[in-house]
C-alpha angles and dihedrals in degrees: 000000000000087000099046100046088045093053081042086059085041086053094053104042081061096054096045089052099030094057080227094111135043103226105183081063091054108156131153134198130184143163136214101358094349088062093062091056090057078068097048085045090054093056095047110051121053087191096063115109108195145336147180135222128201119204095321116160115262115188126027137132108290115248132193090265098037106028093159142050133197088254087054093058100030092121092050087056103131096176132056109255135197111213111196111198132179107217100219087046092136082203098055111049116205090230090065093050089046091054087049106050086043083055092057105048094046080058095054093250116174077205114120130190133204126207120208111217112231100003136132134216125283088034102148088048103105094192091059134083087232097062123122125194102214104040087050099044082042084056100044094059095037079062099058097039085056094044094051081047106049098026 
């Protein structure tokens, strides 16, 4: 986790000095993993100004390389997040996104979730068997109407 936020901060230094990037319109998505990193971003960088997150974990026992989870630092999240979340994901229990959205709205968070009735993990991957058109194509617009709202 050390080592990605740390090539996230890199990214965006290079955008900021390169003119490649627009910064004050700094904004992350990610899915799988990748999605619980959205969440580690969140709480990092103050000058973030939304993400979302599909189907990232939320809640495990910490390790050495991954000593938090975005349940862990629901309460340090700076940006508005949109968390997109299948409800049969076996990896994913219900019970963890709805700890987590519980955690951020005790903290005052302006992050939603939603939460795809029978639908797995991995739902918005075409190339795989578990994707699903209209939760994909539902996300994906939820994305950019958060973006436009948030950025």
């Amino acid at each position: 986790d050390a080592q990605v936020i740390s090539d996230l901060d890199s990214a965006v230094t290079f955008a900021a000095h390169s003119g490649h990037g627009d910064t004050n319109r700094l904004s992350i998505t990610g899915f799988c993993w990748g999605g619980r990193i959205v969440w580690l971003y969140a709480a990092h960088n103050k000058n973030l100004k939304a993400g979302v997150a599909w189907y990232g974990r939320l809640a495990e026992k910490g390790t050495a390389l991954q000593p938090k989870f975005p349940i862990d630092v629901a309460g340090s999240v700076k940006a508005p997040v949109l968390g997109l979340y299948g409800a049969e994901d076996s990896g994913i229990p219900l019970s963890a996104v709805e700890k987590m959205r519980s955690a951020l709205t005790s903290a005052g968070s302006p992050s939603e979730i939603v939460v795809y009735p029978g639908v797995g993990h991995a739902f918005h991957a075409d190339y795989r068997s578990t994707y699903r058109q209209q939760p994909a194509e539902d996300g994906w617009q939820r994305l950019q109407a958060w973006f436009k709202r948030w950025v």
